[in-house]
Structures are given as C-alpha cells and as structure tokens.
Amino acid sequence: MPNLTFYNNCSRTIMLSVNEGDEIAILPKQTISMLIDTYDILKVHMRQKNKSNLQKKAFQKSYHLTLLTKYEFPFNKDLCFNLTREIHRISGNVYYEKIVLNSNYEIPIKETNYVCEKENIKRIYKKRFTLYLVFMSPFEHLTGLCILLAILGVILWFKWSWKVSIIYLISAYIFLILLDFIIRKISNLFFKKVFKQEDDQTEFYSLLESQYIDNYFNNPMKETYMNDVKIDSIDETI
C-alpha cells in the first residue's frame, strides 16, 4: 500500500480528512503519515482549525473567510506534501485564508474551494449591516442635515419644553433613516445601471460563493489586483 505524508509548515493547526474520512488535527511542525489502501483518485479536504469569522479591529471591519479546500489527485505511489497557509486580500477588507498543498511531484491536482460557515457568515453580516444602516449611515452621508436638525432640537428644548424636543428628535431621526435609505437605493441603482457595480451587500455575498472563489484562484492575472498575499510558515508567523 502506498504511503501518504503531510508536514504542517504553517503556524496554525490544520484539520485534514482523506477520502471523506474523519478529520485529523495536524499541529504546527507536526508530520503525519498514513497508508492508503487505494490506487485511485485520492480526495483530501483541508482547512485551518478555527472556523470562518468576521472580526472587527478598532474602527475597521476585517472579514477573514476560512476556505475548505478539496484536492483530488491520482495516487499510486508514496507522496509527501508540505502544507502552508495563504492569506489573500481580495478587496479592501476581505481576506481568503486557505491551506495549500506543496510538493515537487509532477501530478495533476484538481482544486476546489468553499467558504466554511457560509450561512452563519451571512447571518452575522446581515445583522452588522442593519445596525450600520440604522446607527451610522445617516450620520456619515447626511452629516450637515443631522447637525441642522440637532440644532433645531436644542432650540425647541429652550423655546418650548424638553418633551417637545425629544418627540421632535425621535421623529427627525426616523426621517433621517428613511431619507438615507432612499438615497442609498437610488445610488445603488444608478451605479448598477451605469457603472455595472453592485452594492456592498451583494458584492460581499458573491465573495462567499464557490464559483467566484474558483474564478479568482484560476485567474492567471489575479496578482495584478489582489493587493497582497501572505504566506504563513514556521519562519513567518501571521
């Protein structure tokens, strides 16, 4: 039976399964070997141990999407692979994190990538996006009008009463949310029709789809626009 060997050459624990079997944890600097009772196409699934997450650092959102990568290759002799982690910056604040098989063997390898926890990511993103629309977007896009309405609220406080001022400010805030929503819809429609550019939410959801991911990694020109790729290894901890 041929032998299959994996060496974890990155600073994170890697979860690996062969031919749809149970996942095995490979610690940094650890090597595992296994005898495979087959001479056919081998299927290997790999991801880093931590799941996909949407983390927020200071005032900037940073979306790190863990990829589950499936490799398929012919297996009829002893093979040894080094495993490394790549971090691809694919937009201003969105990153793909994937595990890569490295070897010196001349074998055809088919690669497919999926985002882990995709539905959970959509749920979290939708919640964050809704909070942003309600509590931040009006102040970002209608700053002058917000200041004007706030001044009028202060004037009402002293001219009439605090109760009238509070009712006015609540009504003004609801008006700002609705106005910002309408302006955003018109702006998104304009950019979609004229510049063929999707809105932020639609664009983010597209980054979770395997078709988009595969097109990205199969694009020979991707290095001209992906801004940054970091290789996580024992010598360089990310």
mmCIF file of C-alpha atoms in Angstrom:
data_model
loop_
_atom_site.group_PDB
_atom_site.id
_atom_site.type_symbol
_atom_site.label_atom_id
_atom_site.label_comp_id
_atom_site.label_asym_id
_atom_site.label_seq_id
_atom_site.Cartn_x
_atom_site.Cartn_y
_atom_site.Cartn_z
ATOM 1 C CA MET A 1 0.000 0.000 0.000
ATOM 2 C CA PRO A 2 1.345 3.470 -0.860
ATOM 3 C CA ASN A 3 2.192 5.905 1.932
ATOM 4 C CA LEU A 4 0.888 9.480 2.188
ATOM 5 C CA THR A 5 2.790 12.024 4.330
ATOM 6 C CA PHE A 6 1.807 15.580 5.347
ATOM 7 C CA TYR A 7 4.052 18.109 7.089
ATOM 8 C CA ASN A 8 2.375 21.170 8.635
ATOM 9 C CA ASN A 9 4.708 24.000 7.687
ATOM 10 C CA CYS A 10 2.493 26.864 8.942
ATOM 11 C CA SER A 11 1.866 28.321 12.390
ATOM 12 C CA ARG A 12 -1.767 27.183 12.695
ATOM 13 C CA THR A 13 -3.314 23.802 13.394
ATOM 14 C CA ILE A 14 -4.691 22.223 10.216
ATOM 15 C CA MET A 15 -7.737 19.960 10.025
ATOM 16 C CA LEU A 16 -7.372 17.269 7.345
ATOM 17 C CA SER A 17 -9.535 14.419 6.082
ATOM 18 C CA VAL A 18 -8.787 11.836 3.381
ATOM 19 C CA ASN A 19 -11.492 10.236 1.216
ATOM 20 C CA GLU A 20 -14.360 11.731 3.248
ATOM 21 C CA GLY A 21 -13.000 10.228 6.482
ATOM 22 C CA ASP A 22 -12.838 11.790 9.949
ATOM 23 C CA GLU A 23 -10.864 14.999 10.345
ATOM 24 C CA ILE A 24 -7.354 14.773 11.810
ATOM 25 C CA ALA A 25 -5.698 17.717 13.558
ATOM 26 C CA ILE A 26 -2.105 18.401 12.469
ATOM 27 C CA LEU A 27 -0.242 20.698 14.846
ATOM 28 C CA PRO A 28 2.420 23.190 13.656
ATOM 29 C CA LYS A 29 5.694 21.419 12.768
ATOM 30 C CA GLN A 30 3.933 18.057 13.041
ATOM 31 C CA THR A 31 4.256 15.315 10.423
ATOM 32 C CA ILE A 32 1.679 12.581 9.927
ATOM 33 C CA SER A 33 1.830 9.551 7.649
ATOM 34 C CA MET A 34 -0.855 7.110 6.613
ATOM 35 C CA LEU A 35 -1.102 4.015 4.474
ATOM 36 C CA ILE A 36 -3.817 4.309 1.849
ATOM 37 C CA ASP A 37 -5.472 1.151 0.556
ATOM 38 C CA THR A 38 -6.230 2.511 -2.907
ATOM 39 C CA TYR A 39 -4.631 3.164 -6.285
ATOM 40 C CA ASP A 40 -7.284 5.536 -7.499
ATOM 41 C CA ILE A 41 -8.083 9.255 -7.297
ATOM 42 C CA LEU A 42 -7.473 10.494 -3.757
ATOM 43 C CA LYS A 43 -9.626 13.205 -2.161
ATOM 44 C CA VAL A 44 -8.084 15.405 0.534
ATOM 45 C CA HIS A 45 -10.011 18.106 2.416
ATOM 46 C CA MET A 46 -8.115 20.733 4.433
ATOM 47 C CA ARG A 47 -8.842 23.867 6.430
ATOM 48 C CA GLN A 48 -7.298 25.705 9.350
ATOM 49 C CA LYS A 49 -8.707 24.760 12.742
ATOM 50 C CA ASN A 50 -10.505 27.990 13.523
ATOM 51 C CA LYS A 51 -13.707 28.477 11.557
ATOM 52 C CA SER A 52 -14.564 31.378 9.307
ATOM 53 C CA ASN A 53 -15.079 34.554 11.261
ATOM 54 C CA LEU A 54 -15.993 38.186 10.905
ATOM 55 C CA GLN A 55 -13.715 40.071 13.242
ATOM 56 C CA LYS A 56 -13.645 43.777 13.970
ATOM 57 C CA LYS A 57 -10.416 45.600 14.769
ATOM 58 C CA ALA A 58 -10.786 49.128 16.144
ATOM 59 C CA PHE A 59 -12.934 51.117 13.703
ATOM 60 C CA GLN A 60 -12.152 48.973 10.653
ATOM 61 C CA LYS A 61 -14.014 45.779 9.856
ATOM 62 C CA SER A 62 -11.851 42.920 8.683
ATOM 63 C CA TYR A 63 -13.557 39.880 7.190
ATOM 64 C CA HIS A 64 -11.387 36.733 7.297
ATOM 65 C CA LEU A 65 -13.036 33.878 5.404
ATOM 66 C CA THR A 66 -11.619 30.416 6.042
ATOM 67 C CA LEU A 67 -11.710 28.207 2.951
ATOM 68 C CA LEU A 68 -12.279 24.481 2.979
ATOM 69 C CA THR A 69 -10.046 23.313 0.131
ATOM 70 C CA LYS A 70 -10.636 19.983 -1.611
ATOM 71 C CA TYR A 71 -7.766 18.459 -3.591
ATOM 72 C CA GLU A 72 -8.149 15.493 -5.933
ATOM 73 C CA PHE A 73 -5.134 13.737 -7.486
ATOM 74 C CA PRO A 74 -4.067 10.279 -8.722
ATOM 75 C CA PHE A 75 -2.429 8.188 -6.040
ATOM 76 C CA ASN A 76 -0.299 5.192 -6.986
ATOM 77 C CA LYS A 77 2.972 5.763 -5.150
ATOM 78 C CA ASP A 78 4.390 7.257 -1.939
ATOM 79 C CA LEU A 79 3.761 11.010 -1.778
ATOM 80 C CA CYS A 80 4.862 13.730 0.655
ATOM 81 C CA PHE A 81 3.364 17.225 0.923
ATOM 82 C CA ASN A 82 4.240 20.412 2.794
ATOM 83 C CA LEU A 83 1.184 22.349 3.965
ATOM 84 C CA THR A 84 1.223 26.153 4.068
ATOM 85 C CA ARG A 85 -1.443 28.802 4.671
ATOM 86 C CA GLU A 86 -2.049 31.637 2.237
ATOM 87 C CA ILE A 87 -3.907 34.819 3.112
ATOM 88 C CA HIS A 88 -5.279 36.588 0.038
ATOM 89 C CA ARG A 89 -6.506 40.145 0.339
ATOM 90 C CA ILE A 90 -9.222 40.171 -2.311
ATOM 91 C CA SER A 91 -10.787 43.566 -1.574
ATOM 92 C CA GLY A 92 -10.306 46.473 0.804
ATOM 93 C CA ASN A 93 -11.127 44.497 3.948
ATOM 94 C CA VAL A 94 -11.966 40.931 2.862
ATOM 95 C CA TYR A 95 -9.453 38.073 3.036
ATOM 96 C CA TYR A 96 -9.448 34.436 1.918
ATOM 97 C CA GLU A 97 -7.424 32.084 4.150
ATOM 98 C CA LYS A 98 -6.644 28.711 2.589
ATOM 99 C CA ILE A 99 -4.331 25.724 3.053
ATOM 100 C CA VAL A 100 -2.092 24.880 0.100
ATOM 101 C CA LEU A 101 -0.514 21.543 -0.839
ATOM 102 C CA ASN A 102 3.114 21.954 -1.849
ATOM 103 C CA SER A 103 5.192 19.214 -3.432
ATOM 104 C CA ASN A 104 7.798 18.548 -6.117
ATOM 105 C CA TYR A 105 5.727 15.856 -7.802
ATOM 106 C CA GLU A 106 4.524 16.195 -11.366
ATOM 107 C CA ILE A 107 0.944 15.144 -10.716
ATOM 108 C CA PRO A 108 -2.296 16.751 -11.918
ATOM 109 C CA ILE A 109 -4.151 18.204 -8.934
ATOM 110 C CA LYS A 110 -7.751 19.403 -9.118
ATOM 111 C CA GLU A 111 -8.576 22.067 -6.531
ATOM 112 C CA THR A 112 -11.961 23.289 -5.279
ATOM 113 C CA ASN A 113 -12.585 25.866 -2.526
ATOM 114 C CA TYR A 114 -15.587 26.554 -0.329
ATOM 115 C CA VAL A 115 -16.138 29.116 2.431
ATOM 116 C CA CYS A 116 -16.635 27.484 5.845
ATOM 117 C CA GLU A 117 -19.701 28.527 7.867
ATOM 118 C CA LYS A 118 -21.136 30.413 4.872
ATOM 119 C CA GLU A 119 -24.713 30.692 6.167
ATOM 120 C CA ASN A 120 -23.533 31.795 9.602
ATOM 121 C CA ILE A 121 -21.366 34.477 7.985
ATOM 122 C CA LYS A 122 -24.365 35.757 6.006
ATOM 123 C CA ARG A 123 -26.415 35.968 9.203
ATOM 124 C CA ILE A 124 -23.727 37.895 11.084
ATOM 125 C CA TYR A 125 -23.034 40.204 8.161
ATOM 126 C CA LYS A 126 -26.740 40.994 7.704
ATOM 127 C CA LYS A 127 -27.050 41.870 11.398
ATOM 128 C CA ARG A 128 -23.996 44.129 11.287
ATOM 129 C CA PHE A 129 -25.110 45.758 8.059
ATOM 130 C CA THR A 130 -28.557 46.509 9.514
ATOM 131 C CA LEU A 131 -27.009 48.087 12.622
ATOM 132 C CA TYR A 132 -24.766 50.169 10.382
ATOM 133 C CA LEU A 133 -27.726 51.415 8.318
ATOM 134 C CA VAL A 134 -29.652 52.432 11.443
ATOM 135 C CA PHE A 135 -26.960 53.911 13.682
ATOM 136 C CA MET A 136 -24.074 55.058 11.461
ATOM 137 C CA SER A 137 -25.014 55.545 7.821
ATOM 138 C CA PRO A 138 -27.293 58.629 8.344
ATOM 139 C CA PHE A 139 -24.502 60.452 10.176
ATOM 140 C CA GLU A 140 -21.913 59.539 7.518
ATOM 141 C CA HIS A 141 -23.948 60.548 4.471
ATOM 142 C CA LEU A 142 -26.213 63.282 5.882
ATOM 143 C CA THR A 143 -23.848 64.960 8.327
ATOM 144 C CA GLY A 144 -24.886 68.548 7.563
ATOM 145 C CA LEU A 145 -28.593 67.773 7.832
ATOM 146 C CA CYS A 146 -28.002 65.878 11.105
ATOM 147 C CA ILE A 147 -26.280 68.914 12.625
ATOM 148 C CA LEU A 148 -29.052 71.239 11.452
ATOM 149 C CA LEU A 149 -31.828 69.050 12.875
ATOM 150 C CA ALA A 150 -29.914 68.673 16.159
ATOM 151 C CA ILE A 151 -29.623 72.471 16.484
ATOM 152 C CA LEU A 152 -33.361 72.823 15.888
ATOM 153 C CA GLY A 153 -33.960 70.232 18.606
ATOM 154 C CA VAL A 154 -31.903 72.262 21.098
ATOM 155 C CA ILE A 155 -33.831 75.403 20.181
ATOM 156 C CA LEU A 156 -37.143 73.603 20.769
ATOM 157 C CA TRP A 157 -35.819 72.420 24.156
ATOM 158 C CA PHE A 158 -35.373 76.004 25.356
ATOM 159 C CA LYS A 159 -38.273 77.606 23.458
ATOM 160 C CA TRP A 160 -40.936 75.014 24.271
ATOM 161 C CA SER A 161 -40.105 72.055 26.532
ATOM 162 C CA TRP A 162 -37.869 69.008 26.728
ATOM 163 C CA LYS A 163 -40.814 66.730 25.878
ATOM 164 C CA VAL A 164 -41.437 68.537 22.586
ATOM 165 C CA SER A 165 -37.723 68.428 21.832
ATOM 166 C CA ILE A 166 -37.476 64.668 22.474
ATOM 167 C CA ILE A 167 -40.506 63.915 20.267
ATOM 168 C CA TYR A 168 -39.044 66.126 17.539
ATOM 169 C CA LEU A 169 -35.583 64.486 17.708
ATOM 170 C CA ILE A 170 -37.057 60.975 17.531
ATOM 171 C CA SER A 171 -39.177 61.946 14.528
ATOM 172 C CA ALA A 172 -36.191 63.679 12.891
ATOM 173 C CA TYR A 173 -34.021 60.581 13.400
ATOM 174 C CA ILE A 174 -36.631 58.313 11.799
ATOM 175 C CA PHE A 175 -36.841 60.783 8.907
ATOM 176 C CA LEU A 176 -33.025 60.679 8.501
ATOM 177 C CA ILE A 177 -33.011 56.859 8.411
ATOM 178 C CA LEU A 178 -35.743 56.795 5.748
ATOM 179 C CA LEU A 179 -34.076 59.544 3.705
ATOM 180 C CA ASP A 180 -30.685 57.794 3.858
ATOM 181 C CA PHE A 181 -32.352 54.504 2.849
ATOM 182 C CA ILE A 182 -33.998 56.110 -0.209
ATOM 183 C CA ILE A 183 -30.782 57.872 -1.258
ATOM 184 C CA ARG A 184 -28.837 54.604 -0.877
ATOM 185 C CA LYS A 185 -31.351 52.695 -3.028
ATOM 186 C CA ILE A 186 -31.211 55.339 -5.769
ATOM 187 C CA SER A 187 -27.404 55.453 -5.606
ATOM 188 C CA ASN A 188 -27.091 51.648 -5.770
ATOM 189 C CA LEU A 189 -29.463 51.507 -8.735
ATOM 190 C CA PHE A 190 -27.513 54.247 -10.529
ATOM 191 C CA PHE A 191 -24.132 52.573 -10.048
ATOM 192 C CA LYS A 192 -25.562 49.195 -11.089
ATOM 193 C CA LYS A 193 -27.129 50.509 -14.292
ATOM 194 C CA VAL A 194 -24.411 52.972 -15.337
ATOM 195 C CA PHE A 195 -21.146 51.505 -13.978
ATOM 196 C CA LYS A 196 -22.230 47.835 -13.633
ATOM 197 C CA GLN A 197 -21.180 47.945 -9.984
ATOM 198 C CA GLU A 198 -23.089 46.015 -7.315
ATOM 199 C CA ASP A 199 -23.901 47.364 -3.863
ATOM 200 C CA ASP A 200 -21.699 46.433 -0.879
ATOM 201 C CA GLN A 201 -24.000 43.712 0.455
ATOM 202 C CA THR A 202 -24.449 41.968 -2.895
ATOM 203 C CA GLU A 203 -20.714 42.146 -3.586
ATOM 204 C CA PHE A 204 -19.855 40.654 -0.185
ATOM 205 C CA TYR A 205 -22.302 37.756 -0.647
ATOM 206 C CA SER A 206 -20.731 36.996 -4.038
ATOM 207 C CA LEU A 207 -17.358 36.524 -2.311
ATOM 208 C CA LEU A 208 -18.832 33.578 -0.397
ATOM 209 C CA GLU A 209 -19.829 31.611 -3.492
ATOM 210 C CA SER A 210 -17.550 28.796 -4.670
ATOM 211 C CA GLN A 211 -17.916 29.876 -8.309
ATOM 212 C CA TYR A 212 -16.463 33.307 -7.533
ATOM 213 C CA ILE A 213 -13.681 31.757 -5.429
ATOM 214 C CA ASP A 214 -12.690 29.282 -8.137
ATOM 215 C CA ASN A 215 -12.715 32.020 -10.778
ATOM 216 C CA TYR A 216 -10.481 34.107 -8.548
ATOM 217 C CA PHE A 217 -7.865 31.408 -7.964
ATOM 218 C CA ASN A 218 -7.945 30.255 -11.570
ATOM 219 C CA ASN A 219 -7.393 33.752 -12.918
ATOM 220 C CA PRO A 220 -3.734 33.977 -14.079
ATOM 221 C CA MET A 221 -3.907 37.779 -13.762
ATOM 222 C CA LYS A 222 -5.106 37.849 -10.142
ATOM 223 C CA GLU A 223 -1.752 39.085 -8.847
ATOM 224 C CA THR A 224 -2.359 42.396 -10.611
ATOM 225 C CA TYR A 225 -5.308 43.309 -8.418
ATOM 226 C CA MET A 226 -5.334 41.277 -5.202
ATOM 227 C CA ASN A 227 -3.066 43.783 -3.407
ATOM 228 C CA ASP A 228 -1.424 41.337 -1.041
ATOM 229 C CA VAL A 229 -0.757 37.646 -0.417
ATOM 230 C CA LYS A 230 0.892 36.466 2.779
ATOM 231 C CA ILE A 231 2.411 33.031 3.207
ATOM 232 C CA ASP A 232 2.148 31.668 6.727
ATOM 233 C CA SER A 233 5.050 29.406 7.618
ATOM 234 C CA ILE A 234 7.026 28.430 10.696
ATOM 235 C CA ASP A 235 9.559 31.123 9.908
ATOM 236 C CA GLU A 236 6.922 33.833 9.442
ATOM 237 C CA THR A 237 4.011 33.744 11.850
ATOM 238 C CA ILE A 238 0.999 35.798 10.805
#
